[in-house]
PDB file of C-alpha atoms in Angstrom:
ATOM      1  CA  MET H   1     -28.200  -5.698  -2.240  1.00 71.00           C
ATOM      2  CA  ASP H   2     -27.452  -4.668   1.355  1.00 84.00           C
ATOM      3  CA  GLU H   3     -29.872  -7.327   2.610  1.00 89.00           C
ATOM      4  CA  LYS H   4     -28.035 -10.025   0.646  1.00 90.00           C
ATOM      5  CA  LEU H   5     -24.701  -8.808   1.991  1.00 91.00           C
ATOM      6  CA  ALA H   6     -26.049  -8.848   5.542  1.00 93.00           C
ATOM      7  CA  VAL H   7     -27.139 -12.468   5.060  1.00 93.00           C
ATOM      8  CA  LEU H   8     -23.717 -13.310   3.678  1.00 93.00           C
ATOM      9  CA  ALA H   9     -21.968 -11.631   6.628  1.00 94.00           C
ATOM     10  CA  GLU H  10     -24.063 -13.620   9.094  1.00 94.00           C
ATOM     11  CA  TYR H  11     -23.369 -16.819   7.167  1.00 94.00           C
ATOM     12  CA  LEU H  12     -19.599 -16.237   7.220  1.00 95.00           C
ATOM     13  CA  SER H  13     -19.578 -15.446  10.934  1.00 93.00           C
ATOM     14  CA  GLY H  14     -21.341 -18.714  11.662  1.00 94.00           C
ATOM     15  CA  ALA H  15     -19.261 -20.812   9.263  1.00 94.00           C
ATOM     16  CA  LEU H  16     -15.870 -19.350  10.254  1.00 94.00           C
ATOM     17  CA  PRO H  17     -15.953 -18.700  14.009  1.00 92.00           C
ATOM     18  CA  GLY H  18     -12.701 -17.217  15.255  1.00 91.00           C
ATOM     19  CA  ALA H  19     -11.523 -16.455  11.718  1.00 96.00           C
ATOM     20  CA  VAL H  20     -13.995 -13.639  10.959  1.00 95.00           C
ATOM     21  CA  LEU H  21     -13.601 -11.028  13.693  1.00 95.00           C
ATOM     22  CA  GLY H  22     -16.235  -8.568  12.489  1.00 93.00           C
ATOM     23  CA  SER H  23     -17.997  -7.170   9.441  1.00 94.00           C
ATOM     24  CA  GLU H  24     -19.667  -4.028   8.160  1.00 94.00           C
ATOM     25  CA  ILE H  25     -21.498  -2.920   5.029  1.00 92.00           C
ATOM     26  CA  ARG H  26     -20.257   0.352   3.610  1.00 88.00           C
ATOM     27  CA  HIS H  27     -21.204   1.845   0.227  1.00 85.00           C
ATOM     28  CA  HIS H  28     -23.067  -1.366  -0.628  1.00 85.00           C
ATOM     29  CA  GLU H  29     -19.938  -3.468  -0.129  1.00 88.00           C
ATOM     30  CA  LEU H  30     -19.262  -6.044   2.578  1.00 94.00           C
ATOM     31  CA  CYS H  31     -15.990  -5.687   4.474  1.00 96.00           C
ATOM     32  CA  CYS H  32     -14.896  -8.410   6.909  1.00 96.00           C
ATOM     33  CA  LYS H  33     -12.044  -8.164   9.389  1.00 97.00           C
ATOM     34  CA  ILE H  34     -10.263 -11.511   9.672  1.00 97.00           C
ATOM     35  CA  GLU H  35      -7.549 -13.148  11.740  1.00 97.00           C
ATOM     36  CA  ARG H  36      -4.114 -12.973  10.101  1.00 96.00           C
ATOM     37  CA  GLU H  37      -3.323 -16.682  10.387  1.00 96.00           C
ATOM     38  CA  ALA H  38      -6.748 -17.606   8.992  1.00 96.00           C
ATOM     39  CA  VAL H  39      -6.158 -16.114   5.542  1.00 97.00           C
ATOM     40  CA  PRO H  40      -5.895 -19.471   3.675  1.00 96.00           C
ATOM     41  CA  GLN H  41      -8.933 -20.878   5.503  1.00 97.00           C
ATOM     42  CA  VAL H  42     -11.119 -17.852   4.770  1.00 97.00           C
ATOM     43  CA  LEU H  43     -10.043 -17.500   1.135  1.00 97.00           C
ATOM     44  CA  GLN H  44     -10.567 -21.194   0.398  1.00 97.00           C
ATOM     45  CA  PHE H  45     -14.020 -21.114   1.994  1.00 97.00           C
ATOM     46  CA  LEU H  46     -15.042 -18.044   0.003  1.00 96.00           C
ATOM     47  CA  ARG H  47     -13.776 -19.624  -3.207  1.00 96.00           C
ATOM     48  CA  ASP H  48     -15.248 -23.126  -2.830  1.00 96.00           C
ATOM     49  CA  ASP H  49     -18.435 -22.721  -0.797  1.00 95.00           C
ATOM     50  CA  PRO H  50     -21.518 -22.872  -3.093  1.00 93.00           C
ATOM     51  CA  LYS H  51     -23.129 -19.937  -1.280  1.00 93.00           C
ATOM     52  CA  CYS H  52     -20.071 -17.741  -1.882  1.00 94.00           C
ATOM     53  CA  ARG H  53     -18.165 -18.705  -5.046  1.00 95.00           C
ATOM     54  CA  PHE H  54     -15.734 -15.776  -4.873  1.00 96.00           C
ATOM     55  CA  THR H  55     -13.512 -17.224  -7.580  1.00 96.00           C
ATOM     56  CA  VAL H  56     -11.758 -14.000  -8.650  1.00 97.00           C
ATOM     57  CA  LEU H  57      -9.114 -12.334  -6.484  1.00 97.00           C
ATOM     58  CA  VAL H  58      -9.252  -8.795  -7.835  1.00 96.00           C
ATOM     59  CA  ASP H  59      -6.262  -7.467  -5.880  1.00 95.00           C
ATOM     60  CA  VAL H  60      -4.258  -7.478  -2.667  1.00 97.00           C
ATOM     61  CA  CYS H  61      -3.014  -4.155  -1.317  1.00 96.00           C
ATOM     62  CA  GLY H  62      -1.685  -2.529   1.829  1.00 96.00           C
ATOM     63  CA  VAL H  63      -2.531   0.472   4.016  1.00 96.00           C
ATOM     64  CA  ASP H  64      -0.024   2.059   6.388  1.00 96.00           C
ATOM     65  CA  HIS H  65      -1.030   3.394   9.819  1.00 96.00           C
ATOM     66  CA  PRO H  66       2.371   4.275  11.338  1.00 92.00           C
ATOM     67  CA  ASP H  67       0.882   5.331  14.699  1.00 93.00           C
ATOM     68  CA  ARG H  68      -0.536   1.859  15.376  1.00 94.00           C
ATOM     69  CA  PRO H  69       1.484  -1.014  16.886  1.00 93.00           C
ATOM     70  CA  MET H  70       0.136  -3.228  14.066  1.00 96.00           C
ATOM     71  CA  ARG H  71       0.766  -0.559  11.490  1.00 96.00           C
ATOM     72  CA  PHE H  72      -0.346  -2.323   8.302  1.00 97.00           C
ATOM     73  CA  ASP H  73      -3.711  -3.372   6.956  1.00 97.00           C
ATOM     74  CA  VAL H  74      -3.599  -6.003   4.217  1.00 98.00           C
ATOM     75  CA  VAL H  75      -6.729  -5.825   2.061  1.00 98.00           C
ATOM     76  CA  TYR H  76      -8.116  -8.543  -0.212  1.00 98.00           C
ATOM     77  CA  ASN H  77     -10.831  -7.723  -2.761  1.00 97.00           C
ATOM     78  CA  LEU H  78     -12.742 -10.664  -4.204  1.00 97.00           C
ATOM     79  CA  LEU H  79     -15.465 -10.977  -6.829  1.00 96.00           C
ATOM     80  CA  SER H  80     -18.164 -13.617  -7.281  1.00 94.00           C
ATOM     81  CA  MET H  81     -19.174 -13.421 -10.923  1.00 94.00           C
ATOM     82  CA  SER H  82     -21.878 -16.058 -10.583  1.00 91.00           C
ATOM     83  CA  LEU H  83     -23.559 -14.240  -7.674  1.00 89.00           C
ATOM     84  CA  ASN H  84     -22.588 -10.709  -8.789  1.00 90.00           C
ATOM     85  CA  GLN H  85     -21.198  -9.828  -5.360  1.00 91.00           C
ATOM     86  CA  ARG H  86     -17.987  -8.377  -3.988  1.00 93.00           C
ATOM     87  CA  ILE H  87     -16.335  -8.796  -0.625  1.00 96.00           C
ATOM     88  CA  ARG H  88     -13.382  -7.090   1.034  1.00 97.00           C
ATOM     89  CA  LEU H  89     -11.210  -8.773   3.659  1.00 97.00           C
ATOM     90  CA  LYS H  90      -8.931  -6.826   6.013  1.00 97.00           C
ATOM     91  CA  LEU H  91      -6.332  -7.976   8.491  1.00 97.00           C
ATOM     92  CA  GLU H  92      -3.695  -6.295  10.647  1.00 97.00           C
ATOM     93  CA  THR H  93       0.021  -7.038  10.789  1.00 97.00           C
ATOM     94  CA  ASP H  94       3.366  -5.333  11.340  1.00 95.00           C
ATOM     95  CA  GLU H  95       6.864  -5.371   9.860  1.00 93.00           C
ATOM     96  CA  GLU H  96       7.867  -8.666  11.504  1.00 93.00           C
ATOM     97  CA  GLN H  97       4.819 -10.931  11.580  1.00 95.00           C
ATOM     98  CA  PRO H  98       4.272 -12.596   8.192  1.00 96.00           C
ATOM     99  CA  VAL H  99       0.941 -13.038   6.445  1.00 97.00           C
ATOM    100  CA  PRO H 100       0.233 -16.492   4.945  1.00 97.00           C
ATOM    101  CA  SER H 101       0.504 -16.378   1.171  1.00 97.00           C
ATOM    102  CA  ALA H 102      -2.590 -16.911  -0.986  1.00 97.00           C
ATOM    103  CA  VAL H 103      -0.662 -18.082  -4.052  1.00 97.00           C
ATOM    104  CA  GLY H 104      -1.714 -21.695  -3.480  1.00 95.00           C
ATOM    105  CA  LEU H 105      -5.372 -20.637  -3.808  1.00 97.00           C
ATOM    106  CA  PHE H 106      -5.212 -17.813  -6.362  1.00 97.00           C
ATOM    107  CA  ASN H 107      -2.403 -17.577  -8.938  1.00 95.00           C
ATOM    108  CA  SER H 108      -2.926 -13.819  -9.263  1.00 94.00           C
ATOM    109  CA  ALA H 109      -1.925 -13.383  -5.609  1.00 96.00           C
ATOM    110  CA  GLY H 110       1.715 -13.870  -6.607  1.00 96.00           C
ATOM    111  CA  TRP H 111       1.901 -10.477  -8.311  1.00 96.00           C
ATOM    112  CA  TRP H 112      -0.240  -8.650  -5.727  1.00 97.00           C
ATOM    113  CA  GLU H 113       1.755  -9.963  -2.773  1.00 97.00           C
ATOM    114  CA  ARG H 114       5.051  -9.050  -4.421  1.00 97.00           C
ATOM    115  CA  GLU H 115       3.748  -5.513  -4.954  1.00 97.00           C
ATOM    116  CA  THR H 116       2.607  -5.242  -1.323  1.00 97.00           C
ATOM    117  CA  TRP H 117       5.994  -6.515  -0.146  1.00 96.00           C
ATOM    118  CA  ASP H 118       7.840  -4.104  -2.437  1.00 96.00           C
ATOM    119  CA  LEU H 119       5.895  -0.963  -1.538  1.00 96.00           C
ATOM    120  CA  PHE H 120       4.988  -1.580   2.119  1.00 97.00           C
ATOM    121  CA  GLY H 121       7.407  -4.245   3.375  1.00 95.00           C
ATOM    122  CA  VAL H 122       4.680  -6.693   4.430  1.00 97.00           C
ATOM    123  CA  TYR H 123       6.166 -10.195   4.382  1.00 96.00           C
ATOM    124  CA  PHE H 124       4.159 -13.141   3.010  1.00 97.00           C
ATOM    125  CA  SER H 125       5.205 -16.561   4.250  1.00 96.00           C
ATOM    126  CA  ASP H 126       5.376 -19.510   1.804  1.00 94.00           C
ATOM    127  CA  HIS H 127       5.401 -17.191  -1.212  1.00 96.00           C
ATOM    128  CA  PRO H 128       7.332 -18.976  -3.994  1.00 95.00           C
ATOM    129  CA  ASP H 129       9.091 -15.886  -5.343  1.00 94.00           C
ATOM    130  CA  LEU H 130       8.832 -12.881  -3.006  1.00 94.00           C
ATOM    131  CA  ARG H 131      10.946 -10.300  -4.842  1.00 93.00           C
ATOM    132  CA  ARG H 132      10.540  -6.617  -5.603  1.00 93.00           C
ATOM    133  CA  ILE H 133       8.377  -6.004  -8.624  1.00 94.00           C
ATOM    134  CA  LEU H 134       8.168  -2.220  -9.201  1.00 93.00           C
ATOM    135  CA  THR H 135      11.345  -0.745  -7.712  1.00 89.00           C
ATOM    136  CA  ASP H 136      14.875  -1.317  -8.963  1.00 81.00           C
ATOM    137  CA  TYR H 137      17.410  -3.898  -7.821  1.00 77.00           C
ATOM    138  CA  GLY H 138      19.122  -2.784  -4.617  1.00 77.00           C
ATOM    139  CA  PHE H 139      16.352  -0.286  -3.784  1.00 83.00           C
ATOM    140  CA  GLU H 140      16.341   0.708  -0.110  1.00 84.00           C
ATOM    141  CA  GLY H 141      13.143   1.002   1.893  1.00 89.00           C
ATOM    142  CA  HIS H 142       9.473   0.691   0.928  1.00 93.00           C
ATOM    143  CA  PRO H 143       8.163   3.808  -0.851  1.00 92.00           C
ATOM    144  CA  LEU H 144       4.473   3.690   0.160  1.00 95.00           C
ATOM    145  CA  ARG H 145       5.183   3.779   3.875  1.00 94.00           C
ATOM    146  CA  LYS H 146       4.114   7.078   5.402  1.00 92.00           C
ATOM    147  CA  ASP H 147       7.565   7.635   6.940  1.00 88.00           C
ATOM    148  CA  PHE H 148       9.465   7.075   3.682  1.00 88.00           C
ATOM    149  CA  PRO H 149      11.162  10.359   2.591  1.00 81.00           C
ATOM    150  CA  LEU H 150       9.609  11.929  -0.486  1.00 75.00           C
ATOM    151  CA  THR H 151      12.910  12.001  -2.363  1.00 75.00           C
ATOM    152  CA  GLY H 152      14.097   8.561  -1.302  1.00 76.00           C
ATOM    153  CA  TYR H 153      17.554   7.726   0.003  1.00 80.00           C
ATOM    154  CA  VAL H 154      19.585   7.553  -3.228  1.00 81.00           C
ATOM    155  CA  GLU H 155      19.436   9.111  -6.673  1.00 79.00           C
ATOM    156  CA  LEU H 156      20.300   7.637 -10.042  1.00 78.00           C
ATOM    157  CA  LYS H 157      22.623   9.324 -12.525  1.00 82.00           C
ATOM    158  CA  TYR H 158      25.057   8.563 -15.340  1.00 88.00           C
ATOM    159  CA  ASP H 159      28.711   8.990 -14.362  1.00 88.00           C
ATOM    160  CA  GLU H 160      30.864  10.255 -17.265  1.00 90.00           C
ATOM    161  CA  GLU H 161      34.122   9.096 -15.677  1.00 90.00           C
ATOM    162  CA  GLN H 162      32.933   5.572 -14.908  1.00 90.00           C
ATOM    163  CA  LYS H 163      30.814   5.416 -18.074  1.00 90.00           C
ATOM    164  CA  ARG H 164      27.962   3.739 -16.254  1.00 90.00           C
ATOM    165  CA  VAL H 165      24.855   4.427 -14.207  1.00 85.00           C
ATOM    166  CA  VAL H 166      25.597   4.924 -10.478  1.00 86.00           C
ATOM    167  CA  TYR H 167      23.616   5.466  -7.291  1.00 82.00           C
ATOM    168  CA  GLU H 168      24.502   8.316  -4.953  1.00 83.00           C
ATOM    169  CA  PRO H 169      23.005   9.447  -1.633  1.00 83.00           C
ATOM    170  CA  VAL H 170      20.434  12.213  -1.992  1.00 77.00           C
ATOM    171  CA  GLN H 171      21.827  15.547  -0.835  1.00 71.00           C
ATOM    172  CA  LEU H 172      18.885  17.568   0.457  1.00 63.00           C
ATOM    173  CA  LYS H 173      18.143  19.626   3.510  1.00 58.00           C
ATOM    174  CA  GLN H 174      16.543  17.646   6.295  1.00 54.00           C
ATOM    175  CA  GLU H 175      13.769  20.246   6.489  1.00 55.00           C
ATOM    176  CA  PHE H 176      12.692  19.249   3.002  1.00 52.00           C
ATOM    177  CA  ARG H 177      13.006  15.506   3.608  1.00 52.00           C
ATOM    178  CA  SER H 178      10.623  15.581   6.568  1.00 55.00           C
ATOM    179  CA  PHE H 179       8.343  18.560   5.993  1.00 51.00           C
ATOM    180  CA  ASP H 180       4.982  18.772   7.746  1.00 53.00           C
ATOM    181  CA  PHE H 181       2.828  18.988   4.581  1.00 54.00           C
ATOM    182  CA  LEU H 182       1.741  22.537   5.509  1.00 56.00           C
ATOM    183  CA  SER H 183       4.740  24.294   3.949  1.00 55.00           C
ATOM    184  CA  PRO H 184       6.013  21.917   1.239  1.00 53.00           C
ATOM    185  CA  TRP H 185       8.642  24.351  -0.050  1.00 53.00           C
ATOM    186  CA  GLU H 186      10.099  25.182   3.330  1.00 54.00           C
ATOM    187  CA  GLY H 187      13.852  24.576   3.221  1.00 53.00           C
ATOM    188  CA  MET H 188      14.270  25.530  -0.462  1.00 54.00           C
ATOM    189  CA  ASP H 189      16.490  28.507  -1.172  1.00 59.00           C
ATOM    190  CA  LYS H 190      15.934  28.978  -4.878  1.00 60.00           C
ATOM    191  CA  ILE H 191      13.040  30.977  -6.315  1.00 65.00           C
ATOM    192  CA  LEU H 192      10.688  28.870  -8.409  1.00 61.00           C
ATOM    193  CA  PRO H 193       9.646  30.135 -11.859  1.00 65.00           C
ATOM    194  CA  GLY H 194       6.879  32.668 -11.466  1.00 67.00           C
ATOM    195  CA  ASP H 195       7.537  33.399  -7.793  1.00 66.00           C
ATOM    196  CA  GLU H 196       9.662  36.428  -8.605  1.00 67.00           C
ATOM    197  CA  LYS H 197       6.552  38.116 -10.061  1.00 66.00           C
ATOM    198  CA  ALA H 198       4.616  37.595  -6.846  1.00 64.00           C
ATOM    199  CA  SER H 199       7.511  38.962  -4.795  1.00 61.00           C
ATOM    200  CA  SER H 200       7.788  42.085  -6.910  1.00 59.00           C
ATOM    201  CA  ALA H 201       4.020  42.641  -6.744  1.00 54.00           C
ATOM    202  CA  ASP H 202       4.091  42.361  -2.950  1.00 57.00           C
ATOM    203  CA  ALA H 203       6.919  44.898  -2.821  1.00 54.00           C
ATOM    204  CA  GLU H 204       4.985  47.351  -5.023  1.00 59.00           C
ATOM    205  CA  ASP H 205       1.879  46.998  -2.830  1.00 60.00           C
ATOM    206  CA  ALA H 206       3.922  47.652   0.288  1.00 53.00           C
ATOM    207  CA  ALA H 207       5.494  50.711  -1.317  1.00 55.00           C
ATOM    208  CA  GLY H 208       2.101  52.030  -2.380  1.00 59.00           C
ATOM    209  CA  LYS H 209       0.651  51.618   1.119  1.00 58.00           C
ATOM    210  CA  GLY H 210       3.685  53.397   2.593  1.00 56.00           C
ATOM    211  CA  ALA H 211       3.261  56.338   0.254  1.00 55.00           C
ATOM    212  CA  ALA H 212      -0.421  56.589   1.107  1.00 53.00           C
TER     213      ALA H 212
END
């Protein structure tokens, strides 16, 4: 299988010069890094070329690397049922530079691109209906970004006086909103259920050591 993927990688590099920037085989899967503006060209070639026939777009997803200038990877996973092969395409972009939409080539891309826009904020140009798909109307931010606060910006509740559902800003300590993942409960004052037993046991141990 790896030999066939290596042949395919060499074939794509020769057929799409400038569009395919590099490739590697990892876990028996071929992953190609491509130029952002070349997305339609590469996808159409993979779909229509008789040596490829990747006719199924399995999904489109995003990866956030907030420390990079081009912080997002957009990943395309395709399947060739006739050749029993898979290929993964990756490209880099940021919050401002749009990625050409693949809806004109694969109908399923409409849902995947909307999800990537909703959760990561990656914009797809020429998409016919780029709206949020998982979050609510009026939602602020993109929840799968690494710098998105764990509790969000607003909370939803039912207001008895107004007799309707309302949004209110989340009232939490800043220490909790941006914790360092080493002490997730730092900034919380209340004792969680079960913690009082551990505290009392620690106090008894300390008392016993003092008496000894």
